[in-house]
Amino acid sequence: MISGRRVTRRGALSALTVVVALAATVVVYGVTPHGDDINVPFNVRGGIGDVLTGRTLTGAVTSVRLASSIDATAADSDWSGETTGTWVVVDAEIAARFEPSSLYRPTLTIGDTTYYASERLSLVTLDDGTVRPGIASVGVILFEVSDDKLRSAEAAKAEIGINASFESILDSRLVTQVDLTSLPVESDVAVSRPEEKVL
Amino acid sequence: MISESPGERAADTGEPFAAAEPSWWRRNRWSVLALAVLLPGTVIVTTSSEWFDYQNRLYSHAVTVPDGESAVYGGAEFRVHDTVLVRGGTEGGDELELDPDMDLIVAVLDVTPGKGSVDSCDLTISATSPGHPEKRAWNANVDLPRKFPPTGDAQTTCSDSQGEPYRLVVAATIPGGAAESKSWVHIEKLGLAPDYLELELSPSAVSSASTSSDMSSSATSAARRDDLRQKSNATASRLMRTGSTSKSITNPMG
């Protein structure tokens, strides 16, 4: 049953205030980052050969190769990198901008799947060392990827992400887009230890 | 429909006015008081962790010391004794197998331990140049040229040294010309962060010299490339000849 109580001016004002406050809450929630967005890095995007510069790192992915096996004899290792998938061998030149840093878990993202750089070939890949200001480290980053993912259409727009140690949250990340679908799979791709190159 | 307030209704009905209604502030005093406490409290609780992290990262407490002067940090007294710059591509650089595109900067510090000894520390060298006016830093005593001579009795990190004064060698390989403008040695001990010590390396001393007179004259000739090349060669030769960085540098008369 509906009572015959009349709405007072004060009651109407209170109701209006609540509605406005709720509406403001919805607007603020909609325009501000939440969930995972709060901690995502600021991506600096480019293609192969583009020199990308973020807050902490600068550098470029110079080439990408696919390999069924690795020849690491130039790095004093007889490791051949046996895998049930395929190696994505990323050649890169990376330097720090202001203070020494290291690459914290470079990523290869294909569609909604993200691969972290392999740690199987220790002390040879770029992510095992420290990069310095003005002195680029030239070397490789290895990713071990499933064949199914490489054959997917999403591999045409794969993204290599490189960021500094422990600072990927709310820091810049160098993102290079690559097409992995048109690359031949080579055997015994030679890799060596990182070399230095003054910028 | 919107009606009048209760007070007005009382007047319309002819009933006597009730006692004056308390003000809004008085009626809501407990709510306002709770908000006054809870709002600042919420802000403090949710941001305090980030604030302390920010403060710990903020190197706002540098003790900057001009070249030649000393400063006490962590109970120990530090002073720059000498600074040497060896340029790549010179005879001196080649002797050390220094990359032609790089420079080697070596600072020798006099350290006098005190009561609160600094027994380990992070050492970095930072510098500016016309091409890079913003300060850049390099870790010290790592990635040195393959033929960098042994440091003898000198230390390569902070030491309590059983209370005895000692020499501390701080060396870094940097891009060629990276220290053209200014350079500093940074000393930081974990327990003393965010305080750290910043010792300025004088641009005149950076050109290095094999004699005291050369050292004094280098202040006016540091910008001359040929002069720097000659001094770099002489310095590297001394390093190689003595086999001890500290001895060769701390005795500029050779």
PDB file of C-alpha atoms in Angstrom, chain A:
ATOM      1  CA  MET A   1       0.000   0.000   0.000  1.00  0.00           C
ATOM      2  CA  ILE A   2       1.244   3.465  -0.849  1.00  0.00           C
ATOM      3  CA  SER A   3       1.060   5.907   1.991  1.00  0.00           C
ATOM      4  CA  GLY A   4      -0.056   9.446   1.541  1.00  0.00           C
ATOM      5  CA  ARG A   5       3.114  11.006   2.983  1.00  0.00           C
ATOM      6  CA  ARG A   6       4.266  13.998   1.009  1.00  0.00           C
ATOM      7  CA  VAL A   7       7.846  14.536  -0.069  1.00  0.00           C
ATOM      8  CA  THR A   8       9.517  17.337   1.796  1.00  0.00           C
ATOM      9  CA  ARG A   9      11.931  19.793   0.153  1.00  0.00           C
ATOM     10  CA  ARG A  10      14.736  18.479   2.318  1.00  0.00           C
ATOM     11  CA  GLY A  11      13.954  14.894   1.399  1.00  0.00           C
ATOM     12  CA  ALA A  12      13.996  15.733  -2.284  1.00  0.00           C
ATOM     13  CA  LEU A  13      17.349  17.482  -1.882  1.00  0.00           C
ATOM     14  CA  SER A  14      18.815  14.462  -0.096  1.00  0.00           C
ATOM     15  CA  ALA A  15      17.603  12.092  -2.780  1.00  0.00           C
ATOM     16  CA  LEU A  16      19.017  14.337  -5.496  1.00  0.00           C
ATOM     17  CA  THR A  17      22.361  14.487  -3.679  1.00  0.00           C
ATOM     18  CA  VAL A  18      22.523  10.695  -3.480  1.00  0.00           C
ATOM     19  CA  VAL A  19      21.734  10.328  -7.174  1.00  0.00           C
ATOM     20  CA  VAL A  20      24.387  12.902  -8.136  1.00  0.00           C
ATOM     21  CA  ALA A  21      26.970  11.244  -5.884  1.00  0.00           C
ATOM     22  CA  LEU A  22      26.235   7.823  -7.376  1.00  0.00           C
ATOM     23  CA  ALA A  23      26.445   9.208 -10.884  1.00  0.00           C
ATOM     24  CA  ALA A  24      29.769  10.892 -10.065  1.00  0.00           C
ATOM     25  CA  THR A  25      31.083   7.601  -8.678  1.00  0.00           C
ATOM     26  CA  VAL A  26      30.186   5.797 -11.888  1.00  0.00           C
ATOM     27  CA  VAL A  27      31.864   8.498 -13.980  1.00  0.00           C
ATOM     28  CA  VAL A  28      35.043   8.496 -11.865  1.00  0.00           C
ATOM     29  CA  TYR A  29      35.187   4.687 -11.993  1.00  0.00           C
ATOM     30  CA  GLY A  30      34.765   4.772 -15.735  1.00  0.00           C
ATOM     31  CA  VAL A  31      37.481   7.308 -16.501  1.00  0.00           C
ATOM     32  CA  THR A  32      40.130   6.059 -14.063  1.00  0.00           C
ATOM     33  CA  PRO A  33      42.274   2.908 -14.495  1.00  0.00           C
ATOM     34  CA  HIS A  34      41.367  -0.093 -12.378  1.00  0.00           C
ATOM     35  CA  GLY A  35      42.219  -3.755 -12.109  1.00  0.00           C
ATOM     36  CA  ASP A  36      45.341  -4.674 -14.087  1.00  0.00           C
ATOM     37  CA  ASP A  37      45.346  -1.290 -15.794  1.00  0.00           C
ATOM     38  CA  ILE A  38      46.698   0.292 -12.639  1.00  0.00           C
ATOM     39  CA  ASN A  39      50.074  -1.372 -13.011  1.00  0.00           C
ATOM     40  CA  VAL A  40      50.536  -1.686 -16.763  1.00  0.00           C
ATOM     41  CA  PRO A  41      53.722  -0.207 -18.239  1.00  0.00           C
ATOM     42  CA  PHE A  42      53.753   2.655 -20.703  1.00  0.00           C
ATOM     43  CA  ASN A  43      54.458   1.031 -24.064  1.00  0.00           C
ATOM     44  CA  VAL A  44      56.742   2.664 -26.624  1.00  0.00           C
ATOM     45  CA  ARG A  45      55.934   0.927 -29.901  1.00  0.00           C
ATOM     46  CA  GLY A  46      57.828   0.411 -33.129  1.00  0.00           C
ATOM     47  CA  GLY A  47      58.905  -2.108 -35.737  1.00  0.00           C
ATOM     48  CA  ILE A  48      62.084  -4.039 -36.429  1.00  0.00           C
ATOM     49  CA  GLY A  49      65.027  -1.651 -36.723  1.00  0.00           C
ATOM     50  CA  ASP A  50      63.269   1.230 -34.985  1.00  0.00           C
ATOM     51  CA  VAL A  51      65.251   2.732 -32.105  1.00  0.00           C
ATOM     52  CA  LEU A  52      62.796   3.008 -29.235  1.00  0.00           C
ATOM     53  CA  THR A  53      63.474   5.151 -26.186  1.00  0.00           C
ATOM     54  CA  GLY A  54      61.690   4.766 -22.877  1.00  0.00           C
ATOM     55  CA  ARG A  55      62.395   6.202 -19.450  1.00  0.00           C
ATOM     56  CA  THR A  56      65.080   3.704 -18.508  1.00  0.00           C
ATOM     57  CA  LEU A  57      66.126   1.913 -21.708  1.00  0.00           C
ATOM     58  CA  THR A  58      66.829   2.722 -25.318  1.00  0.00           C
ATOM     59  CA  GLY A  59      67.480   0.323 -28.163  1.00  0.00           C
ATOM     60  CA  ALA A  60      66.152  -1.657 -31.084  1.00  0.00           C
ATOM     61  CA  VAL A  61      65.254  -5.149 -32.147  1.00  0.00           C
ATOM     62  CA  THR A  62      67.389  -5.548 -35.272  1.00  0.00           C
ATOM     63  CA  SER A  63      66.201  -8.924 -36.544  1.00  0.00           C
ATOM     64  CA  VAL A  64      64.123 -11.976 -35.628  1.00  0.00           C
ATOM     65  CA  ARG A  65      64.814 -15.558 -36.706  1.00  0.00           C
ATOM     66  CA  LEU A  66      63.115 -18.899 -36.120  1.00  0.00           C
ATOM     67  CA  ALA A  67      65.270 -21.883 -35.228  1.00  0.00           C
ATOM     68  CA  SER A  68      64.795 -25.575 -34.621  1.00  0.00           C
ATOM     69  CA  SER A  69      68.168 -25.808 -32.891  1.00  0.00           C
ATOM     70  CA  ILE A  70      70.871 -23.510 -31.577  1.00  0.00           C
ATOM     71  CA  ASP A  71      74.620 -23.478 -32.178  1.00  0.00           C
ATOM     72  CA  ALA A  72      76.225 -21.867 -29.135  1.00  0.00           C
ATOM     73  CA  THR A  73      79.814 -22.926 -29.771  1.00  0.00           C
ATOM     74  CA  ALA A  74      80.778 -19.282 -30.276  1.00  0.00           C
ATOM     75  CA  ALA A  75      79.700 -18.754 -26.670  1.00  0.00           C
ATOM     76  CA  ASP A  76      81.832 -21.677 -25.461  1.00  0.00           C
ATOM     77  CA  SER A  77      78.770 -23.862 -24.970  1.00  0.00           C
ATOM     78  CA  ASP A  78      77.815 -27.146 -26.589  1.00  0.00           C
ATOM     79  CA  TRP A  79      74.160 -26.551 -25.728  1.00  0.00           C
ATOM     80  CA  SER A  80      72.024 -27.158 -28.830  1.00  0.00           C
ATOM     81  CA  GLY A  81      68.644 -26.151 -27.455  1.00  0.00           C
ATOM     82  CA  GLU A  82      66.525 -29.226 -28.057  1.00  0.00           C
ATOM     83  CA  THR A  83      62.878 -28.241 -28.027  1.00  0.00           C
ATOM     84  CA  THR A  84      59.475 -29.644 -28.895  1.00  0.00           C
ATOM     85  CA  GLY A  85      58.525 -26.232 -30.245  1.00  0.00           C
ATOM     86  CA  THR A  86      60.485 -23.595 -32.099  1.00  0.00           C
ATOM     87  CA  TRP A  87      63.010 -21.013 -30.959  1.00  0.00           C
ATOM     88  CA  VAL A  88      62.348 -17.367 -31.677  1.00  0.00           C
ATOM     89  CA  VAL A  89      65.804 -15.772 -31.751  1.00  0.00           C
ATOM     90  CA  VAL A  90      65.635 -12.011 -31.255  1.00  0.00           C
ATOM     91  CA  ASP A  91      68.714  -9.932 -32.095  1.00  0.00           C
ATOM     92  CA  ALA A  92      68.704  -6.654 -30.202  1.00  0.00           C
ATOM     93  CA  GLU A  93      70.837  -3.683 -29.180  1.00  0.00           C
ATOM     94  CA  ILE A  94      69.846  -2.306 -25.793  1.00  0.00           C
ATOM     95  CA  ALA A  95      71.432   0.379 -23.593  1.00  0.00           C
ATOM     96  CA  ALA A  96      70.439   2.044 -20.344  1.00  0.00           C
ATOM     97  CA  ARG A  97      69.719   5.755 -20.391  1.00  0.00           C
ATOM     98  CA  PHE A  98      70.808   7.107 -17.013  1.00  0.00           C
ATOM     99  CA  GLU A  99      71.916   4.313 -14.701  1.00  0.00           C
ATOM    100  CA  PRO A 100      72.908   0.645 -14.968  1.00  0.00           C
ATOM    101  CA  SER A 101      69.983  -1.667 -15.448  1.00  0.00           C
ATOM    102  CA  SER A 102      69.135  -5.160 -16.557  1.00  0.00           C
ATOM    103  CA  LEU A 103      66.375  -6.508 -18.733  1.00  0.00           C
ATOM    104  CA  TYR A 104      63.682  -7.985 -16.564  1.00  0.00           C
ATOM    105  CA  ARG A 105      62.044 -10.963 -18.220  1.00  0.00           C
ATOM    106  CA  PRO A 106      61.573  -9.859 -21.843  1.00  0.00           C
ATOM    107  CA  THR A 107      58.286 -11.106 -23.268  1.00  0.00           C
ATOM    108  CA  LEU A 108      56.945 -12.374 -26.580  1.00  0.00           C
ATOM    109  CA  THR A 109      53.198 -11.971 -26.852  1.00  0.00           C
ATOM    110  CA  ILE A 110      51.211 -13.831 -29.514  1.00  0.00           C
ATOM    111  CA  GLY A 111      47.524 -13.107 -29.218  1.00  0.00           C
ATOM    112  CA  ASP A 112      46.561 -13.669 -25.611  1.00  0.00           C
ATOM    113  CA  THR A 113      49.592 -15.841 -24.846  1.00  0.00           C
ATOM    114  CA  THR A 114      52.751 -14.358 -23.371  1.00  0.00           C
ATOM    115  CA  TYR A 115      56.081 -16.188 -23.374  1.00  0.00           C
ATOM    116  CA  TYR A 116      58.922 -15.095 -21.122  1.00  0.00           C
ATOM    117  CA  ALA A 117      62.508 -15.194 -22.385  1.00  0.00           C
ATOM    118  CA  SER A 118      64.190 -18.561 -21.967  1.00  0.00           C
ATOM    119  CA  GLU A 119      66.765 -18.907 -19.214  1.00  0.00           C
ATOM    120  CA  ARG A 120      68.096 -22.213 -20.555  1.00  0.00           C
ATOM    121  CA  LEU A 121      71.178 -20.672 -22.186  1.00  0.00           C
ATOM    122  CA  SER A 122      72.548 -18.832 -19.189  1.00  0.00           C
ATOM    123  CA  LEU A 123      75.133 -16.042 -19.365  1.00  0.00           C
ATOM    124  CA  VAL A 124      74.765 -15.757 -23.130  1.00  0.00           C
ATOM    125  CA  THR A 125      71.456 -13.988 -23.657  1.00  0.00           C
ATOM    126  CA  LEU A 126      70.966 -10.261 -23.169  1.00  0.00           C
ATOM    127  CA  ASP A 127      68.631 -10.638 -20.226  1.00  0.00           C
ATOM    128  CA  ASP A 128      71.403 -12.232 -18.164  1.00  0.00           C
ATOM    129  CA  GLY A 129      73.592  -9.147 -18.099  1.00  0.00           C
ATOM    130  CA  THR A 130      73.607  -5.512 -17.152  1.00  0.00           C
ATOM    131  CA  VAL A 131      73.220  -2.706 -19.649  1.00  0.00           C
ATOM    132  CA  ARG A 132      74.973   0.615 -19.132  1.00  0.00           C
ATOM    133  CA  PRO A 133      74.269   4.200 -20.171  1.00  0.00           C
ATOM    134  CA  GLY A 134      75.689   5.034 -23.576  1.00  0.00           C
ATOM    135  CA  ILE A 135      77.033   1.521 -24.117  1.00  0.00           C
ATOM    136  CA  ALA A 136      74.641  -0.817 -25.901  1.00  0.00           C
ATOM    137  CA  SER A 137      74.716  -4.549 -25.356  1.00  0.00           C
ATOM    138  CA  VAL A 138      74.340  -6.316 -28.683  1.00  0.00           C
ATOM    139  CA  GLY A 139      73.128  -9.887 -28.412  1.00  0.00           C
ATOM    140  CA  VAL A 140      70.215 -12.293 -28.520  1.00  0.00           C
ATOM    141  CA  ILE A 141      67.081 -12.998 -26.520  1.00  0.00           C
ATOM    142  CA  LEU A 142      65.584 -16.486 -26.888  1.00  0.00           C
ATOM    143  CA  PHE A 143      61.942 -17.513 -26.670  1.00  0.00           C
ATOM    144  CA  GLU A 144      60.730 -21.105 -26.790  1.00  0.00           C
ATOM    145  CA  VAL A 145      57.341 -21.076 -28.532  1.00  0.00           C
ATOM    146  CA  SER A 146      54.816 -23.759 -29.391  1.00  0.00           C
ATOM    147  CA  ASP A 147      54.403 -24.563 -33.089  1.00  0.00           C
ATOM    148  CA  ASP A 148      50.648 -24.114 -32.865  1.00  0.00           C
ATOM    149  CA  LYS A 149      51.052 -20.520 -31.782  1.00  0.00           C
ATOM    150  CA  LEU A 150      53.576 -19.803 -34.528  1.00  0.00           C
ATOM    151  CA  ARG A 151      51.129 -21.123 -37.118  1.00  0.00           C
ATOM    152  CA  SER A 152      48.260 -19.035 -35.785  1.00  0.00           C
ATOM    153  CA  ALA A 153      47.142 -15.864 -37.538  1.00  0.00           C
ATOM    154  CA  GLU A 154      47.964 -13.921 -34.390  1.00  0.00           C
ATOM    155  CA  ALA A 155      51.673 -14.611 -34.971  1.00  0.00           C
ATOM    156  CA  ALA A 156      51.592 -12.022 -37.746  1.00  0.00           C
ATOM    157  CA  LYS A 157      51.281  -9.358 -35.072  1.00  0.00           C
ATOM    158  CA  ALA A 158      53.486 -10.746 -32.332  1.00  0.00           C
ATOM    159  CA  GLU A 159      54.986  -8.260 -29.866  1.00  0.00           C
ATOM    160  CA  ILE A 160      58.403  -8.350 -28.193  1.00  0.00           C
ATOM    161  CA  GLY A 161      58.398  -6.465 -24.899  1.00  0.00           C
ATOM    162  CA  ILE A 162      61.591  -5.276 -23.207  1.00  0.00           C
ATOM    163  CA  ASN A 163      61.670  -3.447 -19.890  1.00  0.00           C
ATOM    164  CA  ALA A 164      64.076  -2.752 -17.076  1.00  0.00           C
ATOM    165  CA  SER A 165      64.512  -4.848 -13.984  1.00  0.00           C
ATOM    166  CA  PHE A 166      61.770  -4.705 -11.397  1.00  0.00           C
ATOM    167  CA  GLU A 167      60.441  -1.516 -12.909  1.00  0.00           C
ATOM    168  CA  SER A 168      57.925  -2.739 -15.451  1.00  0.00           C
ATOM    169  CA  ILE A 169      55.131  -1.533 -13.217  1.00  0.00           C
ATOM    170  CA  LEU A 170      54.266   2.014 -14.209  1.00  0.00           C
ATOM    171  CA  ASP A 171      57.499   2.309 -16.186  1.00  0.00           C
ATOM    172  CA  SER A 172      58.090   2.394 -19.903  1.00  0.00           C
ATOM    173  CA  ARG A 173      58.471  -0.764 -22.011  1.00  0.00           C
ATOM    174  CA  LEU A 174      59.912  -1.053 -25.486  1.00  0.00           C
ATOM    175  CA  VAL A 175      57.456  -2.993 -27.680  1.00  0.00           C
ATOM    176  CA  THR A 176      58.466  -4.163 -31.149  1.00  0.00           C
ATOM    177  CA  GLN A 177      55.838  -5.680 -33.421  1.00  0.00           C
ATOM    178  CA  VAL A 178      57.029  -8.550 -35.622  1.00  0.00           C
ATOM    179  CA  ASP A 179      55.497 -10.888 -38.185  1.00  0.00           C
ATOM    180  CA  LEU A 180      56.528 -14.435 -37.320  1.00  0.00           C
ATOM    181  CA  THR A 181      54.427 -16.152 -39.981  1.00  0.00           C
ATOM    182  CA  SER A 182      56.688 -15.404 -42.943  1.00  0.00           C
ATOM    183  CA  LEU A 183      59.996 -16.491 -41.426  1.00  0.00           C
ATOM    184  CA  PRO A 184      61.731 -19.758 -42.371  1.00  0.00           C
ATOM    185  CA  VAL A 185      62.752 -22.133 -39.591  1.00  0.00           C
ATOM    186  CA  GLU A 186      66.525 -22.515 -39.641  1.00  0.00           C
ATOM    187  CA  SER A 187      68.637 -25.158 -37.959  1.00  0.00           C
ATOM    188  CA  ASP A 188      71.727 -24.530 -35.864  1.00  0.00           C
ATOM    189  CA  VAL A 189      71.275 -20.784 -35.616  1.00  0.00           C
ATOM    190  CA  ALA A 190      74.551 -19.433 -34.248  1.00  0.00           C
ATOM    191  CA  VAL A 191      74.430 -17.303 -31.117  1.00  0.00           C
ATOM    192  CA  SER A 192      77.272 -15.667 -29.203  1.00  0.00           C
ATOM    193  CA  ARG A 193      77.793 -13.707 -26.042  1.00  0.00           C
ATOM    194  CA  PRO A 194      76.672 -10.063 -25.981  1.00  0.00           C
ATOM    195  CA  GLU A 195      79.102  -7.500 -27.316  1.00  0.00           C
ATOM    196  CA  GLU A 196      79.389  -3.841 -26.402  1.00  0.00           C
ATOM    197  CA  LYS A 197      78.765  -0.991 -28.767  1.00  0.00           C
ATOM    198  CA  VAL A 198      79.208   2.650 -27.806  1.00  0.00           C
ATOM    199  CA  LEU A 199      76.251   4.717 -28.959  1.00  0.00           C
TER     200      LEU A 199
END
